[in-house]
Backbone as a chain_set.jsonl record, in Angstrom:
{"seq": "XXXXXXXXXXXXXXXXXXXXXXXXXXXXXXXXXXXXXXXXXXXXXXXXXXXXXXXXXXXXXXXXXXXXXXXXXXXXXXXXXXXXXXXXXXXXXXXXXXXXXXXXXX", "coords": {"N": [[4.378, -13.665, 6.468], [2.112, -13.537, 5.285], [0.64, -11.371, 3.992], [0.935, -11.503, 1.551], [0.245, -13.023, -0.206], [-2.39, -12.05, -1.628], [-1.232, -11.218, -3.467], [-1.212, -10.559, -6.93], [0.988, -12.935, -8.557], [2.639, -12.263, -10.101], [3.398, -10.096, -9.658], [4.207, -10.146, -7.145], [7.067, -10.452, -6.094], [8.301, -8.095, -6.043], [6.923, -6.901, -4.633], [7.287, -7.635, -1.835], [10.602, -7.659, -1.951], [10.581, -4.946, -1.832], [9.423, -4.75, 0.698], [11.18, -6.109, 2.504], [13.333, -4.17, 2.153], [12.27, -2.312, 3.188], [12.117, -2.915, 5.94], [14.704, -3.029, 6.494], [15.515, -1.274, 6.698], [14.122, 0.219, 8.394], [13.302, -1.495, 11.312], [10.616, -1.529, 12.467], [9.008, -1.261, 10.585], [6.059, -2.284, 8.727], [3.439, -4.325, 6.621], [0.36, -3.025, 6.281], [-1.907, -3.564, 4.851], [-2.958, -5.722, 2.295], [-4.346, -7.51, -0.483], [-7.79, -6.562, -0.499], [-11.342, -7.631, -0.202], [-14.328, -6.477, -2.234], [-15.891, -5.749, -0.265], [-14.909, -5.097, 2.097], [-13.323, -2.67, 1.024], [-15.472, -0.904, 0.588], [-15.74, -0.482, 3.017], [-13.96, 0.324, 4.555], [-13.646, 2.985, 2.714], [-16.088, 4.036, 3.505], [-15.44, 4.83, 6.027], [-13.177, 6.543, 5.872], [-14.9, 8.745, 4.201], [-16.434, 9.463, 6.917], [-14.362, 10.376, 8.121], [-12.865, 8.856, 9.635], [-10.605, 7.697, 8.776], [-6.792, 7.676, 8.193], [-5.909, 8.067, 6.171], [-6.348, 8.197, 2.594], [-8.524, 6.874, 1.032], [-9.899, 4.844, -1.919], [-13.172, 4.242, -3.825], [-15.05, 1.486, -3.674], [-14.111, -0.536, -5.982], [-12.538, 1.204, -7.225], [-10.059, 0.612, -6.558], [-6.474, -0.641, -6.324], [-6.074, -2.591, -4.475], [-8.079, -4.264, -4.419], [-7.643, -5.925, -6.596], [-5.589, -6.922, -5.839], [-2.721, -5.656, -6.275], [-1.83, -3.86, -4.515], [-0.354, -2.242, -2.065], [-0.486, -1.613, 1.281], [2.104, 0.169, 3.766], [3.502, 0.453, 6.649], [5.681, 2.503, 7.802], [8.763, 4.99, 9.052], [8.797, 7.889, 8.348], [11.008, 9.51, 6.471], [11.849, 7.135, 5.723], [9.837, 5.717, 4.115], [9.848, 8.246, 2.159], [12.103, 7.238, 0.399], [11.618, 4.737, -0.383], [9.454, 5.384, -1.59], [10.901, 6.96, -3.923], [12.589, 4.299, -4.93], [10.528, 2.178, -5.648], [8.969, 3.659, -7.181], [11.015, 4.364, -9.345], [11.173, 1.833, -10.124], [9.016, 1.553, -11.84], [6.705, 1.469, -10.791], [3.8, 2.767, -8.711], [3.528, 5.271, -6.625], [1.963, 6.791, -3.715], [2.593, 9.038, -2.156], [2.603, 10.354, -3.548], [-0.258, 11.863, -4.059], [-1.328, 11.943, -1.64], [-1.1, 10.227, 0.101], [1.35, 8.329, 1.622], [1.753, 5.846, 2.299], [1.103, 3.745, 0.824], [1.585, 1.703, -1.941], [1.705, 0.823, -5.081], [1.107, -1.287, -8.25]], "CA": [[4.262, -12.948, 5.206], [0.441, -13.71, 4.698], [0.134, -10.298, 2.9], [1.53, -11.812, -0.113], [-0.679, -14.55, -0.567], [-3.603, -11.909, -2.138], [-0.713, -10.303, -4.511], [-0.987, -10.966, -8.092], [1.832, -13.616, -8.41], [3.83, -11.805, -11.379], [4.285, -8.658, -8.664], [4.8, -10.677, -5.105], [8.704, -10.582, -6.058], [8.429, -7.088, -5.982], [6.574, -6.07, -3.39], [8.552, -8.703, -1.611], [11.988, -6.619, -2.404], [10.195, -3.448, -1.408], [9.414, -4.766, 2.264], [12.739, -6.339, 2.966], [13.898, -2.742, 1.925], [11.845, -1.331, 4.24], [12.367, -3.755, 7.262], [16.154, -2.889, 6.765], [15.713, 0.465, 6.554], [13.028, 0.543, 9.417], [12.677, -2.85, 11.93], [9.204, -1.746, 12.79], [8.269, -1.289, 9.01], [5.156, -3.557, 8.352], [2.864, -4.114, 5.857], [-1.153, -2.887, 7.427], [-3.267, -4.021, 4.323], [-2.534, -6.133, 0.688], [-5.322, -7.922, -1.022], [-9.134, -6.705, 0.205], [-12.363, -7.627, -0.895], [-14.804, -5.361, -2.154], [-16.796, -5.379, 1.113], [-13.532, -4.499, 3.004], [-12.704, -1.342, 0.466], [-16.099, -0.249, 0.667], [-16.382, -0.589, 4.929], [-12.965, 1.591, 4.641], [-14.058, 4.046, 2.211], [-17.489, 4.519, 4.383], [-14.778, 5.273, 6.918], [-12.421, 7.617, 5.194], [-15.474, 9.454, 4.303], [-16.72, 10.103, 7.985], [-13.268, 11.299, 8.596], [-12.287, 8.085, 10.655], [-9.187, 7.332, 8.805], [-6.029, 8.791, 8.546], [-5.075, 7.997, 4.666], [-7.362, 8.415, 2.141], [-9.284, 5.499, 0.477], [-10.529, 4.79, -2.849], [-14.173, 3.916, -3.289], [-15.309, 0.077, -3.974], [-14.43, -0.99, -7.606], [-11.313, 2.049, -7.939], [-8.502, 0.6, -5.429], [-5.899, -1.919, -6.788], [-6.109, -3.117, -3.345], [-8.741, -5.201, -4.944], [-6.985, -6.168, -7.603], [-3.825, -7.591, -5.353], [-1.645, -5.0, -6.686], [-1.422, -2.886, -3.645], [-0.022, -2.755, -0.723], [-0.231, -0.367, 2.771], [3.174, -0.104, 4.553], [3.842, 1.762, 7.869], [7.491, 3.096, 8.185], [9.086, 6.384, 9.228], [8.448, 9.187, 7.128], [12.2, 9.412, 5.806], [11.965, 5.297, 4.886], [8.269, 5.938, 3.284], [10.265, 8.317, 1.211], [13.306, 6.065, -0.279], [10.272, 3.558, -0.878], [8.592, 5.753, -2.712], [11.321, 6.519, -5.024], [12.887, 3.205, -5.163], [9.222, 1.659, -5.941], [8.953, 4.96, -8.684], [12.629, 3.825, -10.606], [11.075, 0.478, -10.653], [8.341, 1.603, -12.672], [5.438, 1.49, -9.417], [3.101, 4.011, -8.671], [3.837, 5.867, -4.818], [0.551, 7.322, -2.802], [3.074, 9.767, -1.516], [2.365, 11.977, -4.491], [-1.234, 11.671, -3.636], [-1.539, 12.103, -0.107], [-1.181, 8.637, 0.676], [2.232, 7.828, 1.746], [1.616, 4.309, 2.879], [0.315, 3.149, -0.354], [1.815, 1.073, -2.904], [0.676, -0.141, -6.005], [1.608, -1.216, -9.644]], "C": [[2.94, -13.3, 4.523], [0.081, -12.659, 3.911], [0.34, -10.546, 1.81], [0.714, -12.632, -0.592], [-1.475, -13.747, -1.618], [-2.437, -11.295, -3.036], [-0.528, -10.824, -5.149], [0.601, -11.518, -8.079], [2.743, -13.399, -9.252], [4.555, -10.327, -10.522], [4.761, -8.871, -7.074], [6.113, -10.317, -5.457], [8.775, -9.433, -5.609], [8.355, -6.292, -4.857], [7.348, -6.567, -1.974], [9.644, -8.138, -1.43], [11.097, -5.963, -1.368], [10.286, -3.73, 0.087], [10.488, -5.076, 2.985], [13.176, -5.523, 2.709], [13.969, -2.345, 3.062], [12.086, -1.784, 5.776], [13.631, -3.46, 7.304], [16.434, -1.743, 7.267], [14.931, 1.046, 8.012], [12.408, -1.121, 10.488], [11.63, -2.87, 11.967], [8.562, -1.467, 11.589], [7.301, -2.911, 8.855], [4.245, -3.285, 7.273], [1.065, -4.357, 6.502], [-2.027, -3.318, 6.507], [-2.726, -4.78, 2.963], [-3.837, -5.928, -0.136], [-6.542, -7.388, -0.096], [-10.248, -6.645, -0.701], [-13.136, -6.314, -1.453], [-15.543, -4.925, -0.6], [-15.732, -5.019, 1.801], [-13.469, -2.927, 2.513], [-13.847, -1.014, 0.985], [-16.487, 0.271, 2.325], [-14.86, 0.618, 4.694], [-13.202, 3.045, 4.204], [-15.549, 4.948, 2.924], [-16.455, 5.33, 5.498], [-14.06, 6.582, 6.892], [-13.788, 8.897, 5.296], [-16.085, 10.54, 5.65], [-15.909, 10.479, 8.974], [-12.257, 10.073, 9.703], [-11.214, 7.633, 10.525], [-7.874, 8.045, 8.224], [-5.855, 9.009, 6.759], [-6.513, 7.98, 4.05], [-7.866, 7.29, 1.112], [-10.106, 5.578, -0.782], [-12.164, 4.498, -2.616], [-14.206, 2.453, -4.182], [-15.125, 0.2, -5.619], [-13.075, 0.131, -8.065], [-10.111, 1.392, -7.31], [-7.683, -0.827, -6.336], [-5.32, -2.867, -5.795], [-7.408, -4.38, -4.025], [-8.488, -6.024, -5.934], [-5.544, -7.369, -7.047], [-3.274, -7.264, -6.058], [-1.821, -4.05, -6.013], [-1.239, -3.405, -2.32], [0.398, -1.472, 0.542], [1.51, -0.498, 3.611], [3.426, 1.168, 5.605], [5.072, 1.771, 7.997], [7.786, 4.589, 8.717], [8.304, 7.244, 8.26], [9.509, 9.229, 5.774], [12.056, 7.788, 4.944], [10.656, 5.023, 3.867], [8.905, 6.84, 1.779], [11.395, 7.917, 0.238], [12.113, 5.344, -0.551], [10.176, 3.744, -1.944], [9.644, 6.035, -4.01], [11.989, 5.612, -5.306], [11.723, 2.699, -5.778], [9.021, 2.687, -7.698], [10.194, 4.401, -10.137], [12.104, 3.035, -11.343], [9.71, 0.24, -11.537], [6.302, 1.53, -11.625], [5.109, 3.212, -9.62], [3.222, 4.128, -6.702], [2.606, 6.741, -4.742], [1.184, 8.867, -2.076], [2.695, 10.946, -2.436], [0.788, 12.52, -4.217], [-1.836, 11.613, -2.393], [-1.673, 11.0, 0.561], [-0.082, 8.05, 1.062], [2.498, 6.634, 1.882], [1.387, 3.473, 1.996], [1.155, 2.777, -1.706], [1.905, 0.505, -3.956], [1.56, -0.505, -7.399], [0.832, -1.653, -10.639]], "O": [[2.802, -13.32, 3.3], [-0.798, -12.879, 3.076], [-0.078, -9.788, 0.934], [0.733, -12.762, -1.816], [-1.521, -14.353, -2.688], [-3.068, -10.418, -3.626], [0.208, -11.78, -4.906], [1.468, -10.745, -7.669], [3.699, -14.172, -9.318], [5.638, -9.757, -10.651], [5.342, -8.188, -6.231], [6.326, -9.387, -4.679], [9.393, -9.425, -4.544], [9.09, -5.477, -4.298], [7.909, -5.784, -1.207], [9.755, -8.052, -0.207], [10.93, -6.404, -0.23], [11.092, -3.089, 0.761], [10.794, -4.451, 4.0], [14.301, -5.827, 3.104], [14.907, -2.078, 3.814], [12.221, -0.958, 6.678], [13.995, -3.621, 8.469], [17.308, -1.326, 8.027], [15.178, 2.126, 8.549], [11.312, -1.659, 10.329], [11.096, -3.926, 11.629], [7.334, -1.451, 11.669], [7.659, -4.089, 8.867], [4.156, -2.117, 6.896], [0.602, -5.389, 6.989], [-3.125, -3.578, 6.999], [-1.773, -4.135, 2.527], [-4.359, -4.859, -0.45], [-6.439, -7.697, 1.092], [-10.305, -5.925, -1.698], [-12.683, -5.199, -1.195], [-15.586, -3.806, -0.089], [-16.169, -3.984, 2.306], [-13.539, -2.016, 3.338], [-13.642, -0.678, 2.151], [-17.281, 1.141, 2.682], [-15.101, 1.825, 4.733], [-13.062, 4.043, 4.911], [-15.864, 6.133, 2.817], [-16.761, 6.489, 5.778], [-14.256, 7.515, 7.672], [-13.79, 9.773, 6.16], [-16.205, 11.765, 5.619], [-16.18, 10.8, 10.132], [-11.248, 10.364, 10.345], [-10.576, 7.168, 11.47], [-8.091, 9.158, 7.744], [-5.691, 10.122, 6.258], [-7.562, 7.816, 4.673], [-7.003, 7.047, 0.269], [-11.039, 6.381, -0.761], [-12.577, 4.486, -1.457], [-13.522, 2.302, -5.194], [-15.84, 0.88, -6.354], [-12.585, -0.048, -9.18], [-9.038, 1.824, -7.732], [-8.281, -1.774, -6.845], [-4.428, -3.688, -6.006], [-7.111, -5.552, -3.789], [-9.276, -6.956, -6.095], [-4.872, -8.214, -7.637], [-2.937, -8.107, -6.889], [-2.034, -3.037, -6.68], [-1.646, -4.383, -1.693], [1.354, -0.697, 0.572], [1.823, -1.634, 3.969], [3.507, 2.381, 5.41], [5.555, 0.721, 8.42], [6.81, 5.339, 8.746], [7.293, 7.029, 7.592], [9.215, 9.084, 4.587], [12.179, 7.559, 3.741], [10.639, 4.168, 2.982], [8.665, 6.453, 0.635], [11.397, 8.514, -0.839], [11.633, 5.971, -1.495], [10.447, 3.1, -2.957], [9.38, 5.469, -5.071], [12.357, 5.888, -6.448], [11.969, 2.81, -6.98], [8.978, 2.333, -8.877], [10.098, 4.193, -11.347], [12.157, 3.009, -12.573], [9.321, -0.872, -11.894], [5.139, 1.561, -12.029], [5.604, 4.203, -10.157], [3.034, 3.268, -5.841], [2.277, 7.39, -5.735], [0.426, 9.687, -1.559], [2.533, 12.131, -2.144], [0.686, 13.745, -4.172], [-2.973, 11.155, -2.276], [-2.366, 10.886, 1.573], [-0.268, 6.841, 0.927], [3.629, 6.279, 1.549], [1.453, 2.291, 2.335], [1.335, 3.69, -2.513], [2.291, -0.655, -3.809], [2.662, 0.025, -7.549], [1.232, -1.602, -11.802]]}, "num_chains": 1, "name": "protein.A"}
């Protein structure tokens, strides 16, 4: 559970919950990104741009991936959406509305 380490320590519980959700709901449910520097967002967002990745990426200085208040999770489709509104109830923001299904944040 090293992804937790970069998450602001008042929302680990949370996100925390959310993945043991999703691991119940989905064994192969993992979490693909938490905390990243800026030099990380911005090497992604260079990426996104030249079409290389699948989800769509903020640019350096907008993501709350920098922040450690986000978090990537790969699951089904169906378990991506229970996430998203479970995560939504709980007052989170879902990527799913946004073309980002995978995406987490609060």
């Amino acid at each position: 559970m090293n992804w937790a380490n970069g998450i602001v320590p008042q929302l680990r519980p949370y996100f925390v919950a959310l993945v043991q959700i999703a691991q119940r709901l989905d064994p192969g449910a993992r979490v693909t990104s938490s905390r990243r520097s800026s030099t990380e967002q911005a090497r992604l967002y260079r990426r996104w741009l030249a079409g290389k990745h699948k989800y769509p990426v903020a640019p350096p200085g907008r993501s709350k991936h920098e922040q450690g208040r986000a978090i990537d999770l790969i699951a089904s489709e169906r378990v991506l959406e229970q996430l998203g509104a479970i995560w939504e109830d709980a007052g989170g923001r879902w990527g799913g509305r946004f073309n980002d299904p995978i995406h987490f944040e609060a």
